[in-house]
XYZ file of C-alpha atoms in Angstrom:
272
model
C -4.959 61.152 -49.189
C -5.500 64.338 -50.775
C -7.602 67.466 -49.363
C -8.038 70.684 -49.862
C -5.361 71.902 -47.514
C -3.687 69.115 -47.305
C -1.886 65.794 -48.430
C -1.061 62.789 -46.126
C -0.002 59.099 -46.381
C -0.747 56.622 -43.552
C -0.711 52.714 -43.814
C -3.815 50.606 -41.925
C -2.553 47.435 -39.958
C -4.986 45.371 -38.959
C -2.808 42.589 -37.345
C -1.183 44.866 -34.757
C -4.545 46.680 -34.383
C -2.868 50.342 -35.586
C -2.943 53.341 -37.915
C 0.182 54.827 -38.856
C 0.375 58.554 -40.854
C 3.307 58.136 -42.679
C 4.519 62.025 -44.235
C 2.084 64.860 -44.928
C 2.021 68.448 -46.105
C -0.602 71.228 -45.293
C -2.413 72.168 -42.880
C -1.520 69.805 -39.875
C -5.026 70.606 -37.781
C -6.931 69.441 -40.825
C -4.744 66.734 -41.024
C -5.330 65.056 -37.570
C -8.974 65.932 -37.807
C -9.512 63.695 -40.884
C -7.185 60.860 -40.058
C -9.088 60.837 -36.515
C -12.154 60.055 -38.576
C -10.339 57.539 -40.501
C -9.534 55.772 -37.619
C -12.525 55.825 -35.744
C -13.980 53.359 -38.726
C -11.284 50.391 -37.194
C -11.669 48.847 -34.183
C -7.867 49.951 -33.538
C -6.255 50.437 -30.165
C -3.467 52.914 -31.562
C -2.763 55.925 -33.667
C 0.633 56.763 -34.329
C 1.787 59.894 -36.335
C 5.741 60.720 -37.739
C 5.884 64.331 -36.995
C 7.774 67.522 -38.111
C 9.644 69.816 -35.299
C 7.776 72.322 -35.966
C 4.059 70.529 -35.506
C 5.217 69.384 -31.981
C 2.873 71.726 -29.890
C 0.713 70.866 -32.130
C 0.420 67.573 -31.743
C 0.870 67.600 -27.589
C -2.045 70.020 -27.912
C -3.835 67.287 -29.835
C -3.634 64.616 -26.841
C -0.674 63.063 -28.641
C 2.218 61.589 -26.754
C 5.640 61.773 -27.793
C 7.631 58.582 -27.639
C 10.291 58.769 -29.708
C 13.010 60.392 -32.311
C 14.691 59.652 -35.521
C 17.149 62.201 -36.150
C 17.736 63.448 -39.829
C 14.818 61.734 -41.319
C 13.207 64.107 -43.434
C 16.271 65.411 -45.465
C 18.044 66.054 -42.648
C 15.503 66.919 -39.657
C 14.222 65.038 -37.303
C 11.354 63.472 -37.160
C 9.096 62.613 -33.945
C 7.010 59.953 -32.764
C 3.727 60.638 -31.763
C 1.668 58.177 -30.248
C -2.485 58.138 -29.073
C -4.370 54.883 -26.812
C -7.390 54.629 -27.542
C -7.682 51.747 -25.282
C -6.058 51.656 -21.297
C -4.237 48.677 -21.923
C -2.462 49.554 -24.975
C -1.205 52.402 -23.492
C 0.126 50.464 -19.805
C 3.302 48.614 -19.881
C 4.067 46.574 -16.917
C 7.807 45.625 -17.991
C 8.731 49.281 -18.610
C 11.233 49.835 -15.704
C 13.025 46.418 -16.780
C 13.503 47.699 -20.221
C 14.630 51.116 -18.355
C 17.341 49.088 -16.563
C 18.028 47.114 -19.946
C 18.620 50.423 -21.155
C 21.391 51.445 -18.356
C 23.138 47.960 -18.354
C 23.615 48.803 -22.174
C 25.075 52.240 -21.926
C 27.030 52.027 -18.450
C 28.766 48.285 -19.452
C 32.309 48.607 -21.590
C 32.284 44.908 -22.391
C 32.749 44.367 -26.252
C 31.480 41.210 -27.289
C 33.941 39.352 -29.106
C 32.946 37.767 -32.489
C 34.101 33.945 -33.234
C 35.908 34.062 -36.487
C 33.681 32.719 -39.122
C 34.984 29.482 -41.544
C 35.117 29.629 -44.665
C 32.151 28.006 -45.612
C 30.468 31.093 -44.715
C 28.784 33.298 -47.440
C 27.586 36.324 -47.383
C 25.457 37.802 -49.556
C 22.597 40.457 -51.013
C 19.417 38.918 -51.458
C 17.700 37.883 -54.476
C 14.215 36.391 -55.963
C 16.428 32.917 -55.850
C 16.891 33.716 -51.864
C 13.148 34.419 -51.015
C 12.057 30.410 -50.374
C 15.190 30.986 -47.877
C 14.618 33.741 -46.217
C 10.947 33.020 -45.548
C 11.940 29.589 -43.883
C 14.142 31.437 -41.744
C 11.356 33.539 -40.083
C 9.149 31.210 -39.801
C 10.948 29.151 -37.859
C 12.950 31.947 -35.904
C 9.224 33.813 -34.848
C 6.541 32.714 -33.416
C 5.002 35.866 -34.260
C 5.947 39.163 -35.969
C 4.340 42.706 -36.753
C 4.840 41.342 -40.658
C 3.960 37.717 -42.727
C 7.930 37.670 -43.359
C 6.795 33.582 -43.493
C 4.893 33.766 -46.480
C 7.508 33.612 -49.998
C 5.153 36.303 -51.684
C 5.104 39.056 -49.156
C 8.840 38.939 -49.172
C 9.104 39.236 -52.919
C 6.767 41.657 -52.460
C 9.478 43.992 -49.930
C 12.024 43.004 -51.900
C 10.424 44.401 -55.668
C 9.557 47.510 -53.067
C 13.318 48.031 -52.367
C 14.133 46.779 -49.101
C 17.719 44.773 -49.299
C 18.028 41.639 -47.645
C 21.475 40.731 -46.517
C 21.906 37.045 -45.101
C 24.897 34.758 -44.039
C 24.782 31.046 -46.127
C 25.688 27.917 -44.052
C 25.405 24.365 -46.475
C 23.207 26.097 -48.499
C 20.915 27.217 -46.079
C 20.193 30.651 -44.898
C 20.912 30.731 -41.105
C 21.188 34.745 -40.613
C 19.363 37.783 -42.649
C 18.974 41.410 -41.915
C 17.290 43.962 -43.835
C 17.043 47.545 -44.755
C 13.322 49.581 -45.737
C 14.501 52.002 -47.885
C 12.574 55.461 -48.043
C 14.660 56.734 -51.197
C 12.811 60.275 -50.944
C 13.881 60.711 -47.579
C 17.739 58.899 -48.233
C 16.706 57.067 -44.880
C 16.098 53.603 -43.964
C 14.651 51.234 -41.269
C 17.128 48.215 -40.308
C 14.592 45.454 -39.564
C 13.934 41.627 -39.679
C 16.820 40.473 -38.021
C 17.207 36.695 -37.446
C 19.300 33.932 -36.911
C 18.861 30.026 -36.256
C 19.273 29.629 -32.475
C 22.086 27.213 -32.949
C 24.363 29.864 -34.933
C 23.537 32.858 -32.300
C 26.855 32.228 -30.486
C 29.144 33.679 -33.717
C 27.399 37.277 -33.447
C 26.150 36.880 -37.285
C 23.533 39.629 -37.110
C 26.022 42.160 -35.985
C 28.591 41.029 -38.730
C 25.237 41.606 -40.994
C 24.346 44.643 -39.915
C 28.189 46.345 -39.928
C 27.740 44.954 -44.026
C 24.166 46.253 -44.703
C 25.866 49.912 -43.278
C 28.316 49.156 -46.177
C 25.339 48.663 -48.363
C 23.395 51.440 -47.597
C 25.785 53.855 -47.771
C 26.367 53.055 -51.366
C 23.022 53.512 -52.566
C 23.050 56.842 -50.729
C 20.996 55.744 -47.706
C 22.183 58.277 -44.580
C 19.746 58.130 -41.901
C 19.397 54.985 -40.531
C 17.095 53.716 -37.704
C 15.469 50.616 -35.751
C 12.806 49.644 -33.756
C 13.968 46.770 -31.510
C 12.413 44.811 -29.087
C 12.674 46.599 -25.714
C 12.980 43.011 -23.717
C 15.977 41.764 -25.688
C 19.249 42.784 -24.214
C 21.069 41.273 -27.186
C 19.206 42.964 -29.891
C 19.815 46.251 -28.245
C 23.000 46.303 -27.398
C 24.374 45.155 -30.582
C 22.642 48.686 -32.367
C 24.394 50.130 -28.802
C 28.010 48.293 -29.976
C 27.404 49.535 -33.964
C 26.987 53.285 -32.426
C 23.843 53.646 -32.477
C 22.114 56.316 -29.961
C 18.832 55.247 -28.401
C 15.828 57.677 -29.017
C 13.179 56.766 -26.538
C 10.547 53.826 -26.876
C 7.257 53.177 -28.205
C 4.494 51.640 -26.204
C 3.035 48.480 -26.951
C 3.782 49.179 -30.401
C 3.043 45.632 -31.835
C 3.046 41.817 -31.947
C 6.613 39.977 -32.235
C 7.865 37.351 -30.763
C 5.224 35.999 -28.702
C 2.923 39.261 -27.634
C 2.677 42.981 -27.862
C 5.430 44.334 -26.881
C 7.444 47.989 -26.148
C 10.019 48.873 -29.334
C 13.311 50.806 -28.524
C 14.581 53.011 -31.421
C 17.655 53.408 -32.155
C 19.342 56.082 -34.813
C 22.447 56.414 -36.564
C 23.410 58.970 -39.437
C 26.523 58.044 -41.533
């Protein structure tokens, strides 16, 4: 969206009821003022705004509410999560002191999880068109809901032809573990997402094999921030980010449907 003072990008999702600005330049008053009138044409309970350092009074001055942090997102500074309710619900969590302690058992445990050696009749790979019947099986039948219609072949094709890498672990020809990586090439950043694995292949500790690889990956292609938003109830998600180094940045409220509800998202950061 272009205006006279200004230039933003921001993405409308109606599934998880949201509006999202994305990266602006200009004049950030004028900015909030029109994407405020933007929003008020949804019947959305949520506006959420990635934020410069230097806009951060701003913002609070704005009725925003910080949440969260990435840390060298745009070209090296950080970038903040801003967060407004416009409905009393969406703002209340009633789990929030349970993720808190998730949180603590995470960073005050030294118990490394050991990995089961895989067999050799393990492959893994990077994702292709020939993978996307695959990987779409696999999140269908892994979520009952999710923020995204990973389920449906064409949207996948359609992240994948946008530049976000799948990696996935083969078992008998069937995909029973994927990760993935949303690459912002502007920014050299990305988001680790969509991780998944058959429930009867959760015991060998393939996403965190995956997600040590799609580093590798990354890397290459000259990807150095990276970042997640996982779900604040699962211990296991977050503490495998916690075991990869990973530094927990704060957490965003009832940020969107996966799983089986709304739910709270941790973020996690790691430059490399």
């Amino acid at each position: 969206m272009v205006k006279d003072d200004c230039t933003y990008t921001y993405t409308v999702d109606d599934f998880n009821k949201r509006m999202r600005v994305d990266d602006y330049y200009g004049n950030i008053n004028s900015i909030i003022k029109h994407i405020t009138e933007q929003f008020h044409r949804y019947q959305f309970e949520k506006l959420i705004f990635k934020a410069r350092l230097e806009d951060f009074d701003v913002m609070l001055a704005h009725g925003f509410i910080f949440e969260a942090k990435v840390d060298k997102y745009f070209f090296g500074s950080d970038m903040y999560f801003f967060c407004k309710y416009y409905n009393s619900e969406r703002r209340r969590s009633d789990v929030w002191a349970e993720e808190d302690e998730i949180i603590h058992t995470i960073y005050s445990s030294s118990i490394k999880k050991k990995t089961t050696p895989l067999s050799s009749d393990y492959t893994l790979q990077v994702c292709d068109e020939k993978d996307i019947e695959g990987l779409a099986n696999l999140y269908a039948g892994v979520f009952k809901v999710y923020p995204v219609p990973l389920h449906d072949p064409k949207y996948v094709l359609k992240s994948m032809q946008a530049g976000t890498v799948f990696l996935a672990y083969m078992h008998q020809n069937t995909i029973v573990s994927a990760v993935s990586g949303e690459i912002n090439h502007h920014y050299h950043n990305a988001e680790i997402t969509d991780c998944a694995t058959v429930p009867e292949y959760r015991q060998f500790g393939l996403v965190q094999l995956l997600l040590a690889a799609l580093e590798k990956e990354l890397f290459n292609r000259k990807i150095f921030c990276l970042y997640t938003i996982a779900r604040a109830r699962s211990y296991g998600m977050n503490a495998a980010f916690h075991r990869l180094q990973y530094k927990y940045r704060g957490r965003l409220t009832n940020n969107c449907n996966i799983y089986e509800d709304i739910e709270d998202m941790n973020v996690w950061v790691k430059t490399i």
